[in-house]
Structure formats: structure tokens, C-alpha cells
JSON list of C-alpha atoms in Angstrom, two decimals:
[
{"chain": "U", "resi": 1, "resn": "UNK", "atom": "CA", "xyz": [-13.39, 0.30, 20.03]},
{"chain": "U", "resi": 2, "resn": "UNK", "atom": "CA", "xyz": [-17.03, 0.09, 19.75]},
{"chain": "U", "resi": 3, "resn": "UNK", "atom": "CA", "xyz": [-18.37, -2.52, 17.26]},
{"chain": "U", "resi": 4, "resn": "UNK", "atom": "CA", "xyz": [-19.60, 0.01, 14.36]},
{"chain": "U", "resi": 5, "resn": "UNK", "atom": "CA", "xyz": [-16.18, 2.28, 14.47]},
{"chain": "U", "resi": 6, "resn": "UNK", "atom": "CA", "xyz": [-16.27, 2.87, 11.02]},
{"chain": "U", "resi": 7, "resn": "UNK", "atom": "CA", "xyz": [-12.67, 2.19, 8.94]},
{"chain": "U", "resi": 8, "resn": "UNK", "atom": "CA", "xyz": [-12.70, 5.91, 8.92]},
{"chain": "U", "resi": 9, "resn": "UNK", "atom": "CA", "xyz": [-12.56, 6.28, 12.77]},
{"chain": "U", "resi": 10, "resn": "UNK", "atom": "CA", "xyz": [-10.02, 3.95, 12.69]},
{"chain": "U", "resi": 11, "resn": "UNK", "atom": "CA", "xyz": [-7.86, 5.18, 10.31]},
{"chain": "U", "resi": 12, "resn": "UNK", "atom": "CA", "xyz": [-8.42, 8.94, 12.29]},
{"chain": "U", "resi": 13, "resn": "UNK", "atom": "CA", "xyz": [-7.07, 7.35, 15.59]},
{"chain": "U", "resi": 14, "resn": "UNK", "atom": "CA", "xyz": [-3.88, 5.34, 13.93]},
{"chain": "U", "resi": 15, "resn": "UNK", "atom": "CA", "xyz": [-3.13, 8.30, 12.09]},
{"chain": "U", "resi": 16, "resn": "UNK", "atom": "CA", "xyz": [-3.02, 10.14, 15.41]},
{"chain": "U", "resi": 17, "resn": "UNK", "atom": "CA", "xyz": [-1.20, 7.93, 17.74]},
{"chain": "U", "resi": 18, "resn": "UNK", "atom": "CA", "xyz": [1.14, 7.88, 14.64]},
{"chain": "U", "resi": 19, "resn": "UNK", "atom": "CA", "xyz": [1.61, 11.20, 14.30]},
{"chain": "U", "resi": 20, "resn": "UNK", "atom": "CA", "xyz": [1.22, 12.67, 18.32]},
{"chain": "U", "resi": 21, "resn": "UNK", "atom": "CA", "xyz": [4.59, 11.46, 18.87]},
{"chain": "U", "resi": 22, "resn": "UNK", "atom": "CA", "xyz": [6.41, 13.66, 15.90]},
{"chain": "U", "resi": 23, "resn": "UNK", "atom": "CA", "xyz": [9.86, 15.13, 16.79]},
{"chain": "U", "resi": 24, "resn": "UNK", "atom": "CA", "xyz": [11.90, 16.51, 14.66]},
{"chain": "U", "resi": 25, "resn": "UNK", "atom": "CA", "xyz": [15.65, 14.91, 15.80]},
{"chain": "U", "resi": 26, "resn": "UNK", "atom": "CA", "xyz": [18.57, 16.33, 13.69]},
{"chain": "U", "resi": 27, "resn": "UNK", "atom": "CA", "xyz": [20.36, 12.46, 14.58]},
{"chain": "U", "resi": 28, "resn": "UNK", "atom": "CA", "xyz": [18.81, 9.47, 15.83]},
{"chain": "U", "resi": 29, "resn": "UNK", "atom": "CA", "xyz": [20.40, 9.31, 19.20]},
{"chain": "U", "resi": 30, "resn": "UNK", "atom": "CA", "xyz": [18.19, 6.48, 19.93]},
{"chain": "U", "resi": 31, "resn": "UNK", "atom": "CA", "xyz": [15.60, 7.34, 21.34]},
{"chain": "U", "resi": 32, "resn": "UNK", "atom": "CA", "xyz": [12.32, 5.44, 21.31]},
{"chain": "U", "resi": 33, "resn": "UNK", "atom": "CA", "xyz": [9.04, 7.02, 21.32]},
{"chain": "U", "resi": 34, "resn": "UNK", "atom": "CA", "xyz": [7.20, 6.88, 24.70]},
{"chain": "U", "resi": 35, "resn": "UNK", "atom": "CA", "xyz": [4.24, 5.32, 22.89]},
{"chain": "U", "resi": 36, "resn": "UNK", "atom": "CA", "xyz": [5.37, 1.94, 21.57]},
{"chain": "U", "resi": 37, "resn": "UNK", "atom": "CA", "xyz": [2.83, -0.04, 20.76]},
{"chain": "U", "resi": 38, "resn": "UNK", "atom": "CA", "xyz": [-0.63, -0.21, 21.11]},
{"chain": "U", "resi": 39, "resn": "UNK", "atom": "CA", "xyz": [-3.34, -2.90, 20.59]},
{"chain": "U", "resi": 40, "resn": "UNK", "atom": "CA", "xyz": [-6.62, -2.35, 18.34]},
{"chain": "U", "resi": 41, "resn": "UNK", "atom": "CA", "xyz": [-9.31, -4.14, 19.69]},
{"chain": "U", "resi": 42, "resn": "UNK", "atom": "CA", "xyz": [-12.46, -4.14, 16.95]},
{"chain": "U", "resi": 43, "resn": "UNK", "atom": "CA", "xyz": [-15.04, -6.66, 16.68]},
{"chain": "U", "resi": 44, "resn": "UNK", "atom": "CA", "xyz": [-13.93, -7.75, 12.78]},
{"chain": "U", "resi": 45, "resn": "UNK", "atom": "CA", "xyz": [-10.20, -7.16, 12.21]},
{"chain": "U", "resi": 46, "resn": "UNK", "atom": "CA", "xyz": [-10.10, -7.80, 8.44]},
{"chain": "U", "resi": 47, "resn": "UNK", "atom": "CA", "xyz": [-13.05, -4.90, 7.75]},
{"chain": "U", "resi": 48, "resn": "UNK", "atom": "CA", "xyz": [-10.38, -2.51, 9.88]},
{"chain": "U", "resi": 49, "resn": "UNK", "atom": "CA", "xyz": [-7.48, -3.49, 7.88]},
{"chain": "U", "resi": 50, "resn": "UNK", "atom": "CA", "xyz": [-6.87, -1.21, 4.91]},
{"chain": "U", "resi": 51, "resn": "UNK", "atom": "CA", "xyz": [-7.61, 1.66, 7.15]},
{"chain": "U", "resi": 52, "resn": "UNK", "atom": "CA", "xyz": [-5.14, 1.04, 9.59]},
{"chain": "U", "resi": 53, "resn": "UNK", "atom": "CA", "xyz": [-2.15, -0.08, 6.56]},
{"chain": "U", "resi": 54, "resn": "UNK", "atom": "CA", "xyz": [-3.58, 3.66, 5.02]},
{"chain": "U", "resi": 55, "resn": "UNK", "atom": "CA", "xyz": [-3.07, 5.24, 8.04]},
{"chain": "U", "resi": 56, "resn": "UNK", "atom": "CA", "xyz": [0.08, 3.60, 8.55]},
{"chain": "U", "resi": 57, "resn": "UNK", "atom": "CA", "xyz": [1.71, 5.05, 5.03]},
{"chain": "U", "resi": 58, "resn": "UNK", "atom": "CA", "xyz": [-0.05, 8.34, 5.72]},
{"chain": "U", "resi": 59, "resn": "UNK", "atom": "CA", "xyz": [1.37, 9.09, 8.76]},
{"chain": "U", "resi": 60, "resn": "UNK", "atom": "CA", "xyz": [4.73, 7.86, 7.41]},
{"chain": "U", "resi": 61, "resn": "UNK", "atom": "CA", "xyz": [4.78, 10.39, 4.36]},
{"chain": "U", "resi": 62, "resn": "UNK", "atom": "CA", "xyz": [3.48, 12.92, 6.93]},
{"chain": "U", "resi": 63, "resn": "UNK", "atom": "CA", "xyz": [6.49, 12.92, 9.17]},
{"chain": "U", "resi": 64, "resn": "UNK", "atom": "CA", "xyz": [8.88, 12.66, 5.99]},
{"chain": "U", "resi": 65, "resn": "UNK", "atom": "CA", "xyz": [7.35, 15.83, 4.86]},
{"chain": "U", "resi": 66, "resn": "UNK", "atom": "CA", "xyz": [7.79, 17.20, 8.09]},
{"chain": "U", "resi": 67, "resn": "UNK", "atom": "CA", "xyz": [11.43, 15.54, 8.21]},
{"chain": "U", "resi": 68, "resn": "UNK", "atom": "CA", "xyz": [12.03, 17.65, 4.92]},
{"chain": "U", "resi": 69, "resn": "UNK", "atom": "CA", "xyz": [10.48, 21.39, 5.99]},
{"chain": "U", "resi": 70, "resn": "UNK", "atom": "CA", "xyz": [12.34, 21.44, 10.04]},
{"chain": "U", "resi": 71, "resn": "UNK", "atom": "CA", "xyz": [15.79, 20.34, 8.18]},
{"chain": "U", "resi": 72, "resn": "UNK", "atom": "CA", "xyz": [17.88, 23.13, 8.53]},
{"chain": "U", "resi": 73, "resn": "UNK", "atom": "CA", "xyz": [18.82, 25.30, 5.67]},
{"chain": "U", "resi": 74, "resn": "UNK", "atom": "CA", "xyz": [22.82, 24.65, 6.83]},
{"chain": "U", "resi": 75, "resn": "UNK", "atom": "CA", "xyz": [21.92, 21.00, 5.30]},
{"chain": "U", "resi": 76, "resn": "UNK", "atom": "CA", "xyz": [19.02, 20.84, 3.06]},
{"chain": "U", "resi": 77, "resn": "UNK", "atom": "CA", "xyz": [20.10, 22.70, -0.28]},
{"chain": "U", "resi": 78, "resn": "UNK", "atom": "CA", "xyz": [17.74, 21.66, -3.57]},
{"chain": "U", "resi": 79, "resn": "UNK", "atom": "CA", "xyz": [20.59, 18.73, -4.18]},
{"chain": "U", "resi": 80, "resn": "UNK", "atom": "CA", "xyz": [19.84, 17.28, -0.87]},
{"chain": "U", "resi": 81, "resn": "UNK", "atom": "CA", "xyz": [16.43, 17.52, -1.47]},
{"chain": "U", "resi": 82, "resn": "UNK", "atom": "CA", "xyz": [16.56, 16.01, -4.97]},
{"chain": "U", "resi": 83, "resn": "UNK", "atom": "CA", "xyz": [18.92, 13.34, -3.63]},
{"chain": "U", "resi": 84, "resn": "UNK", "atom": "CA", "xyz": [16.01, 12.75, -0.15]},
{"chain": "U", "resi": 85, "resn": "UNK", "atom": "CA", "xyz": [13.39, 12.51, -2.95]},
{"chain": "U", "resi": 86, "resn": "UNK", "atom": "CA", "xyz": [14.88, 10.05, -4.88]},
{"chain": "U", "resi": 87, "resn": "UNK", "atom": "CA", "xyz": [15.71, 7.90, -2.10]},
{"chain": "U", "resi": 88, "resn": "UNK", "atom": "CA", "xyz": [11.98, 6.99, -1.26]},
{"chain": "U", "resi": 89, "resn": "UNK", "atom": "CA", "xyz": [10.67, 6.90, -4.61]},
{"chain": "U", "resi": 90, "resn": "UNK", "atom": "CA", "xyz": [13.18, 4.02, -5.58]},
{"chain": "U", "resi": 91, "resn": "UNK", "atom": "CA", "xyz": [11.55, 1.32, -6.70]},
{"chain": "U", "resi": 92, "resn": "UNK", "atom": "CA", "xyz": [7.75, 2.86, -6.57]},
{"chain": "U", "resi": 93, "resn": "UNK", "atom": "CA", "xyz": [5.66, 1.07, -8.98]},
{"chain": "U", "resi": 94, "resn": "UNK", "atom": "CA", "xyz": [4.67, 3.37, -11.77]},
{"chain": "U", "resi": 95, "resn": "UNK", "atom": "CA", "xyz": [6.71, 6.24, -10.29]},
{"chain": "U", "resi": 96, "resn": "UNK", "atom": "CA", "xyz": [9.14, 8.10, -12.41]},
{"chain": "U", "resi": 97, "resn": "UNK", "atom": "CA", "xyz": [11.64, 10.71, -11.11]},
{"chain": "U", "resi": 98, "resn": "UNK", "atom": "CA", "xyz": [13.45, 13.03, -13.20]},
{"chain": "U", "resi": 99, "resn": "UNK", "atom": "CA", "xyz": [15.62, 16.11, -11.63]},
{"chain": "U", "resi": 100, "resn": "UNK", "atom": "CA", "xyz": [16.52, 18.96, -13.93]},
{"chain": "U", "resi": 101, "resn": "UNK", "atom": "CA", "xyz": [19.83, 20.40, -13.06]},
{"chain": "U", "resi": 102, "resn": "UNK", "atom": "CA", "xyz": [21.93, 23.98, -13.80]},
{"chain": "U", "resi": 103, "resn": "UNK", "atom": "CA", "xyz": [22.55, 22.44, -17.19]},
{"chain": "U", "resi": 104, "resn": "UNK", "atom": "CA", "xyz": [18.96, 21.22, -18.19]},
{"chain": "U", "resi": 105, "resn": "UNK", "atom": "CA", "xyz": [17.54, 24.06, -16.66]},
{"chain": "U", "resi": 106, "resn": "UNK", "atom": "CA", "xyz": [19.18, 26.25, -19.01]},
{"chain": "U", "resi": 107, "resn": "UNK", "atom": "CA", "xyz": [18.70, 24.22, -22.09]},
{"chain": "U", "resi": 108, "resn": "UNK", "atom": "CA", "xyz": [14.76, 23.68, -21.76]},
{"chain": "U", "resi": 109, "resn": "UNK", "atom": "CA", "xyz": [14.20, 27.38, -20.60]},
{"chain": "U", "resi": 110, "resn": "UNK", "atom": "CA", "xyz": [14.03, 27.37, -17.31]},
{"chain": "U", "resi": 111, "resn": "UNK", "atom": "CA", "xyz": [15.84, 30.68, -16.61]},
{"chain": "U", "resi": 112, "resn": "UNK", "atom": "CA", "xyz": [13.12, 32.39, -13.93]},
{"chain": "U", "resi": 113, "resn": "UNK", "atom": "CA", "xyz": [14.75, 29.13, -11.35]},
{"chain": "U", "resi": 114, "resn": "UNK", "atom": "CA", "xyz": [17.98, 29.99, -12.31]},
{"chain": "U", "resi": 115, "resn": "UNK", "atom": "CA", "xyz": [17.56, 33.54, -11.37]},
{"chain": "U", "resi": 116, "resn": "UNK", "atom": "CA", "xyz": [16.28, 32.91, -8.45]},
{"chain": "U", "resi": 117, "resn": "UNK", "atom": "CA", "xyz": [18.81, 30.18, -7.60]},
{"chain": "U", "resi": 118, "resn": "UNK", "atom": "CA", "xyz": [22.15, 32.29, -9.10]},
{"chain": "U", "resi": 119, "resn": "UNK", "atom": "CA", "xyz": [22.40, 34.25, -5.89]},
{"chain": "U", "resi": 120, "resn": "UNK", "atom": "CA", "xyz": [23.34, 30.92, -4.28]},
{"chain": "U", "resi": 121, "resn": "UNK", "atom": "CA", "xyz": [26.29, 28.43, -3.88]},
{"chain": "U", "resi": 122, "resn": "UNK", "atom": "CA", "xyz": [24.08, 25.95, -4.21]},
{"chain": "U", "resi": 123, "resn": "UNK", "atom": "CA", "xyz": [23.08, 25.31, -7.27]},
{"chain": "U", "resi": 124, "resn": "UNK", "atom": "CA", "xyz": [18.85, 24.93, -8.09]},
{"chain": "U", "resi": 125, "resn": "UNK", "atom": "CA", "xyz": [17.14, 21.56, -9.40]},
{"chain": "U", "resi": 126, "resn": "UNK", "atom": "CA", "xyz": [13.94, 21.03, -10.64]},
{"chain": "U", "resi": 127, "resn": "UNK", "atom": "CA", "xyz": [12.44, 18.07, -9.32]},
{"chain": "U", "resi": 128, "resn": "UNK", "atom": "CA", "xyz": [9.73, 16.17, -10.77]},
{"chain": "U", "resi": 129, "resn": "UNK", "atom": "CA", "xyz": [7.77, 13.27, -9.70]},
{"chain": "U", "resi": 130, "resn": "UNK", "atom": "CA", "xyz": [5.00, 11.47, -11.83]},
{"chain": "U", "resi": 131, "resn": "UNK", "atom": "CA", "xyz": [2.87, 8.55, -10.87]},
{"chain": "U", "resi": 132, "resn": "UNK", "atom": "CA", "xyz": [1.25, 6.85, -14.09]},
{"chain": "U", "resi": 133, "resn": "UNK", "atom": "CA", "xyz": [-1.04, 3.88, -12.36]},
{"chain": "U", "resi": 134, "resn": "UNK", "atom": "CA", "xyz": [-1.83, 1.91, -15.41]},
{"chain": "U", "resi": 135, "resn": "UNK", "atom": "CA", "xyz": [-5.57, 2.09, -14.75]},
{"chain": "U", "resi": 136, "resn": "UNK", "atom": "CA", "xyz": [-5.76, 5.78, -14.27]},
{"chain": "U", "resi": 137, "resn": "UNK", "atom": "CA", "xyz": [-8.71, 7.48, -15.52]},
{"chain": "U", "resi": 138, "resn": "UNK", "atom": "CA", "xyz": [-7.77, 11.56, -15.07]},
{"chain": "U", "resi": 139, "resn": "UNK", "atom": "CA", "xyz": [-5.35, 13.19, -14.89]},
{"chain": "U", "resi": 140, "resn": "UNK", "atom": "CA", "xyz": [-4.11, 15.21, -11.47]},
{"chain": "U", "resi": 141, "resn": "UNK", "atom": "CA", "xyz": [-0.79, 18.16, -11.36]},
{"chain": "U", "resi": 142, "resn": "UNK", "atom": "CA", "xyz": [-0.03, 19.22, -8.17]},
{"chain": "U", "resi": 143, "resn": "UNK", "atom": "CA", "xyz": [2.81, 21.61, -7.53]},
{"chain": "U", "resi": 144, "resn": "UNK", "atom": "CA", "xyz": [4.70, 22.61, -4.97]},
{"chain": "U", "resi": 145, "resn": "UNK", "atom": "CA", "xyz": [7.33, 25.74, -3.92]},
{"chain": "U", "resi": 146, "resn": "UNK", "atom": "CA", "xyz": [10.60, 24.01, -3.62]},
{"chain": "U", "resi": 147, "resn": "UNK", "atom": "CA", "xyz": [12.76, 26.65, -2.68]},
{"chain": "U", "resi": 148, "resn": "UNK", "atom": "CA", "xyz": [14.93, 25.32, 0.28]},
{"chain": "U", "resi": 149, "resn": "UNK", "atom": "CA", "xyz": [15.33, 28.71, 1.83]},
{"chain": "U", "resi": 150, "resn": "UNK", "atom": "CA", "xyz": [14.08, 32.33, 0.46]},
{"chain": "U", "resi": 151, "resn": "UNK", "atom": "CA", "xyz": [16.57, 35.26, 1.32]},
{"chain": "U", "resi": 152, "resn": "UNK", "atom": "CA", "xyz": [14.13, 37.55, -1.09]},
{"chain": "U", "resi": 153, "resn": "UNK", "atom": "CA", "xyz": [13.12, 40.75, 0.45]},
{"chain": "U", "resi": 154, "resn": "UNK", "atom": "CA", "xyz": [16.13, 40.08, 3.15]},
{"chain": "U", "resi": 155, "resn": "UNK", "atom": "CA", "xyz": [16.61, 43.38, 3.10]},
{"chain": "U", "resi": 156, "resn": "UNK", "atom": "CA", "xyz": [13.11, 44.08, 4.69]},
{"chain": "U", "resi": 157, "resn": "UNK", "atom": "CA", "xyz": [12.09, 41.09, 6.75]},
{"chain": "U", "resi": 158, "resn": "UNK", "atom": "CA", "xyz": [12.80, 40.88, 10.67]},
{"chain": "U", "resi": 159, "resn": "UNK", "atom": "CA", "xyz": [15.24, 38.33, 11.85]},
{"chain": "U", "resi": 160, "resn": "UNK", "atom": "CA", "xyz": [12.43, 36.70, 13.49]},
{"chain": "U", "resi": 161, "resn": "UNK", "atom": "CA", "xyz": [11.12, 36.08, 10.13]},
{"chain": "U", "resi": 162, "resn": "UNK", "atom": "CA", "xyz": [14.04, 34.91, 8.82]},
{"chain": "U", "resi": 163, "resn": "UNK", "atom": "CA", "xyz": [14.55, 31.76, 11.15]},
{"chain": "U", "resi": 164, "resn": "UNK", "atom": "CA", "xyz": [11.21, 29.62, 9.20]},
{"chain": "U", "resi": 165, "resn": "UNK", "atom": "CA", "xyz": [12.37, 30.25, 5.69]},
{"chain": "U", "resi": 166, "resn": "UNK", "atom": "CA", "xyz": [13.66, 26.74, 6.08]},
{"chain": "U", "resi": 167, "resn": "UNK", "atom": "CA", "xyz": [10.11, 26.02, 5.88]},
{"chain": "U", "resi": 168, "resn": "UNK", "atom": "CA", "xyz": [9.50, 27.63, 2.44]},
{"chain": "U", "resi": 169, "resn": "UNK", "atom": "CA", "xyz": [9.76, 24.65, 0.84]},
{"chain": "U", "resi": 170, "resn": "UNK", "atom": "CA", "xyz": [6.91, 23.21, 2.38]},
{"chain": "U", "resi": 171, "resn": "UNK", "atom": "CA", "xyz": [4.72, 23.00, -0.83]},
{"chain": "U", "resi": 172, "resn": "UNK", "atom": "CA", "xyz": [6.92, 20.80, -2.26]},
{"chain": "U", "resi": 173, "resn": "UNK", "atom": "CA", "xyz": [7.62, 18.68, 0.60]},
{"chain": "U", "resi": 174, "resn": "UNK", "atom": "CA", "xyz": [3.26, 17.95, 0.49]},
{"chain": "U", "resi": 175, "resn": "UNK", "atom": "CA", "xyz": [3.26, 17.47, -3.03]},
{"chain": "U", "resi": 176, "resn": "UNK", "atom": "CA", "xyz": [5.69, 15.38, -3.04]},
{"chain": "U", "resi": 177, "resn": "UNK", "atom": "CA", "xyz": [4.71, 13.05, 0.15]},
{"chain": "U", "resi": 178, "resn": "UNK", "atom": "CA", "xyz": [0.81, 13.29, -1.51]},
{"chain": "U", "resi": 179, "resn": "UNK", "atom": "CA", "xyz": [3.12, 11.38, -4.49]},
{"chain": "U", "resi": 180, "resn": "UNK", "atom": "CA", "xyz": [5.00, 8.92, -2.92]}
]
């Protein structure tokens, strides 16, 4: 790269060649990427380095959220996404999980997801995810929709329509990756 690439130029391009090569696989048949490595030449290394571990997580939070939204609704029901949550935010510093199920839900109120989740065999969770750093200085709530697949208004919506409600969830598969 040219000698002043800024570390945001060089985070852009790592996040890029990390990303380019996205596909969503239902099983890892194992297949490789066709891009598998590539050498960053800069004039100072060390001033490039932060950018390119940033870019690094980014893109690997990207493609989980993607991972989580092009699951099929056949698999991903809100206890599979509770369960995929919890599995990367093990061991997070200063991350704290806590998933509200049928029972919870009830007893703190929560009956507007439990009408929307009674019309299912799968029962609904409420997943939360805070991050306390212990030198934060404000405070910061995002929220996402979580529902793993929205039948409302079945009645009315195309079938073409119907095939990316997998993808409703998508709010909640940022927030959460924007967490992590």
C-alpha cells in the first residue's frame, strides 16, 4: 500500500477481503475459500496493527450475524438462537447474558412476546446481552427484532414474501454482533 494509507484504509480493505468471500454453507463440507491468504505490505506495520486485528473481529461478527439471519427457519427457533448467542459470549470480559424463558416471561410481564410466540411450537425467549466495561462513561441500549420467523399477516403476504422471513430477525442478529 502506499506509505500514508491511513489505519482507516486499512482496516476498509481487510474488512473487505474478509468479508468478499461470505457464503452462507448450511455444513462445512470443507471447503476453503478461494482467497487464502494475503500479504499487507505498509511501510510501518505496528501503526497498521489495531486496524487490521479491528477489522479482523469486525468482519468475524459480520458473517456470524449473517450466519444467524440465512439459517433457515426449519433450524433456527428463538432456543437455537439463545443457545448460538450464548455460545460466543462465553467467557467475554464484562459481558453478561441472561435469556428469559416461557416461565420468566410470564412472571416479569412479558405477555405481548408470549402472544406473539403462543401460535408456535417453539416456545419464545427473551435474550439479553449487556456489556459493562468498567471504565464506561455513558450509557448505550440498542435493540433488536428477534423474531426467528414472522407468519403475521400470512394470510395476506405472497409466497414470494414469505421465503425471507427467516431474515426477520435480523435486528437482533446486529445488535447482538455490535455486542459481542
Amino acid at each position: 500500500l502506499p506509505a500514508d494509507a491511513s489505519p482507516d484504509a486499512v482496516r476498509g480493505l481487510c474488512e473487505g477481503l474478509l468479508l468478499a468471500s461470505y457464503r452462507f454453507r448450511l455444513t462445512d463440507a470443507g471447503e476453503t475459500p478461494a482467497l487464502a491468504q494475503v500479504d499487507l505490505v505498509v511501510a510501518n506495520p505496528d501503526e497498521h496493527r489495531t486496524a487490521v486485528e479491528t477489522a479482523g473481529t469486525t468482519a468475524q461478527l459480520t458473517r456470524f450475524a449473517r450466519d444467524l439471519t440465512n439459517t433457515p427457519s426449519s433450524v433456527k427457533n428463538p432456543q437455537w438462537f439463545a443457545e448460538q448467542v450464548a455460545e460466543r459470549a462465553a467467557g467475554a470480559p464484562d459481558l453478561h447474558l441472561r435469556v428469559r424463558g416461557p416461565v420468566e416471561l410470564a412472571a416479569e410481564g412479558f405477555g405481548g412476546i408470549l402472544a406473539v410466540g403462543g401460535g408456535s411450537a417453539s416456545t419464545p425467549r427473551l435474550v439479553e446481552l449487556d456489556w459493562h466495561p468498567a471504565d464506561a462513561r455513558t450509557h448505550v441500549v440498542l435493540v433488536g427484532k428477534g423474531i426467528t420467523f414472522d407468519t403475521g399477516g400470512i394470510s395476506i403476504k405472497p409466497v414470494p414474501a414469505m421465503k425471507l422471513m427467516r431474515k426477520d430477525m435480523g435486528g437482533a442478529a446486529a445488535v447482538v454482533a455490535a455486542t459481542l
